[in-house]
Amino acid sequence: RWMCLQEKPRVVADIAHNEAGIQEVVQSLARYSYKQLHIVFGAVQDKEVSKVLALLPQDAHYYACAPNLPRALAVEQLLEKIEFSGRRGERFNSVQSAYNKAVQQASADDFVLVCGSNFVVAEVLESMVSITEAEKAGRIELKQTDVVINMPQIVWPEGKMIVKEDK
């Protein structure tokens, strides 16, 4: 379940979405040292989000998002629960935008955790797989540049997308 997606900053995705799973995640987090914890968090409506949030670190910065499915907990409701629990966070319109912002904001010594729902983790992983497949098929080209950034980016005439470099 504990999937390391990137180093510097360390990015981990875990499908923990209930109290037992989050307790395991918190135990695993305790084994690491980091400056700031960034948590990309989304949930579905039938989960006891307040109980899960109560187990997660108070001093983390939360990136509230909703997975793309009908039974997702609305991001506005999720952010209310995050703030009501005494935590600080911000809302995002998609899992990918929350993930991108968390990784952009994180310094090399920080930790980014993606959790709260199987569907949130799946959306992050699906995006990464799509980019890798597009590169292999020749639809995009990843180029190394002299610009130092926190993580690789794909740039094309209409915009850019942040991606994880697969080593």
C-alpha positions as CSV (number, residue, x, y, z in Angstrom):
1,R,0.0,0.0,0.0
2,W,2.8,2.5,0.8
3,M,4.0,3.4,-2.7
4,C,6.9,5.8,-3.0
5,L,6.4,7.8,-6.2
6,Q,9.3,10.2,-5.9
7,E,12.2,11.3,-3.8
8,K,13.2,14.9,-2.9
9,P,10.5,15.7,-2.0
10,R,9.5,12.2,-0.9
11,V,6.0,11.5,-2.4
12,V,4.1,8.5,-1.1
13,A,0.6,7.3,-2.1
14,D,-1.3,5.0,0.2
15,I,-4.9,3.8,-0.3
16,A,-5.6,4.3,3.4
17,H,-9.2,5.5,3.8
18,N,-10.4,4.3,7.2
19,E,-9.2,4.6,10.7
20,A,-7.2,1.3,10.7
21,G,-5.5,2.2,7.4
22,I,-4.7,5.8,8.5
23,Q,-3.2,4.5,11.8
24,E,-0.8,2.4,9.7
25,V,0.1,5.4,7.6
26,V,0.7,7.6,10.7
27,Q,3.0,4.9,12.1
28,S,4.9,4.7,8.8
29,L,5.2,8.6,8.7
30,A,6.8,8.5,12.1
31,R,9.8,6.6,10.6
32,Y,10.7,9.6,8.4
33,S,12.1,13.0,9.1
34,Y,10.8,16.0,7.1
35,K,10.4,19.7,7.3
36,Q,6.7,20.0,6.3
37,L,4.1,17.4,5.6
38,H,1.7,18.0,2.6
39,I,-1.4,15.8,2.4
40,V,-3.4,15.4,-0.8
41,F,-6.7,14.2,0.6
42,G,-10.0,13.2,-0.9
43,A,-12.8,10.9,0.2
44,V,-16.1,9.4,-0.7
45,Q,-19.4,10.2,1.0
46,D,-19.8,7.0,3.0
47,K,-16.5,7.3,4.9
48,E,-16.2,8.8,8.4
49,V,-13.8,11.5,7.3
50,S,-13.8,13.4,10.6
51,K,-12.5,10.3,12.5
52,V,-9.8,9.7,9.8
53,L,-8.7,13.4,9.9
54,A,-8.4,13.3,13.7
55,L,-5.7,10.6,13.3
56,L,-3.6,12.6,10.8
57,P,-1.0,15.2,11.8
58,Q,-2.4,18.5,12.9
59,D,0.5,20.5,11.5
60,A,0.3,19.2,7.9
61,H,-0.9,21.3,5.0
62,Y,-4.0,19.7,3.4
63,Y,-4.9,19.8,-0.3
64,A,-8.6,19.0,-0.4
65,C,-9.8,17.4,-3.6
66,A,-12.6,15.1,-4.8
67,P,-12.1,12.0,-6.9
68,N,-13.9,12.0,-10.2
69,L,-16.9,9.9,-9.3
70,P,-20.6,10.5,-8.3
71,R,-20.2,9.3,-4.7
72,A,-17.2,11.5,-4.0
73,L,-17.4,13.8,-1.0
74,A,-17.8,17.4,-2.3
75,V,-14.5,19.3,-1.9
76,E,-16.3,22.1,-0.1
77,Q,-17.6,19.7,2.5
78,L,-14.2,18.1,2.9
79,L,-12.5,21.4,3.4
80,E,-15.1,22.3,6.0
81,K,-14.2,19.1,7.9
82,I,-10.5,19.8,7.6
83,E,-10.9,23.3,8.9
84,F,-13.3,22.2,11.6
85,S,-10.7,19.7,12.9
86,G,-8.3,22.6,13.4
87,R,-6.2,21.8,10.3
88,R,-5.3,24.2,7.5
89,G,-5.9,23.5,3.9
90,E,-7.1,24.6,0.5
91,R,-9.5,23.3,-2.0
92,F,-8.8,22.1,-5.5
93,N,-11.1,21.2,-8.4
94,S,-9.3,18.0,-9.3
95,V,-7.1,15.4,-7.7
96,Q,-4.4,16.2,-10.3
97,S,-4.4,19.9,-9.5
98,A,-4.2,19.2,-5.8
99,Y,-1.3,16.8,-6.4
100,N,0.5,19.2,-8.7
101,K,0.3,22.0,-6.2
102,A,1.4,19.9,-3.3
103,V,4.5,18.7,-5.1
104,Q,5.2,22.3,-6.4
105,Q,4.9,23.7,-2.9
106,A,7.1,21.0,-1.3
107,S,10.8,21.6,-0.7
108,A,13.3,18.8,-1.2
109,D,13.1,18.1,2.6
110,D,9.3,17.9,2.7
111,F,7.0,14.9,2.5
112,V,3.9,14.7,0.3
113,L,1.3,12.1,1.2
114,V,-1.6,11.1,-1.1
115,C,-4.4,9.3,0.8
116,G,-8.0,9.3,1.9
117,S,-9.5,7.2,-1.0
118,N,-8.5,4.4,-3.4
119,F,-9.9,6.6,-6.1
120,V,-7.7,9.6,-5.2
121,V,-4.6,7.4,-5.4
122,A,-5.8,5.8,-8.6
123,E,-6.2,9.2,-10.3
124,V,-2.6,10.2,-9.4
125,L,-1.2,6.9,-10.7
126,E,-3.3,6.9,-13.8
127,S,-2.0,10.3,-14.8
128,M,1.6,9.1,-14.3
129,V,1.0,6.0,-16.4
130,S,-0.7,8.1,-19.2
131,I,2.4,10.3,-19.5
132,T,4.8,7.4,-19.5
133,E,2.7,5.7,-22.2
134,A,2.6,8.9,-24.3
135,E,6.3,9.2,-24.2
136,K,6.9,5.5,-25.2
137,A,4.4,5.9,-28.1
138,G,6.3,9.0,-29.3
139,R,3.3,11.4,-28.7
140,I,5.4,13.5,-26.3
141,E,9.1,14.0,-25.7
142,L,10.6,14.5,-22.3
143,K,13.7,16.6,-22.5
144,Q,16.3,17.5,-19.9
145,T,17.0,21.2,-19.6
146,D,19.4,23.4,-17.7
147,V,16.5,24.8,-15.7
148,V,16.4,23.6,-12.1
149,I,12.9,22.8,-10.9
150,N,11.4,20.7,-8.2
151,M,10.3,18.0,-10.6
152,P,10.2,17.4,-14.4
153,Q,7.6,19.1,-16.6
154,I,6.1,18.4,-20.0
155,V,5.7,21.6,-22.1
156,W,3.8,22.0,-25.4
157,P,2.6,25.0,-27.2
158,E,-0.8,25.1,-25.4
159,G,0.5,24.6,-21.9
160,K,2.4,22.3,-19.6
161,M,1.9,19.4,-17.3
162,I,4.0,18.4,-14.3
163,V,5.1,14.7,-14.2
164,K,7.2,12.4,-12.1
165,E,10.5,11.3,-13.6
166,D,10.7,7.5,-13.6
167,K,14.2,6.3,-12.7
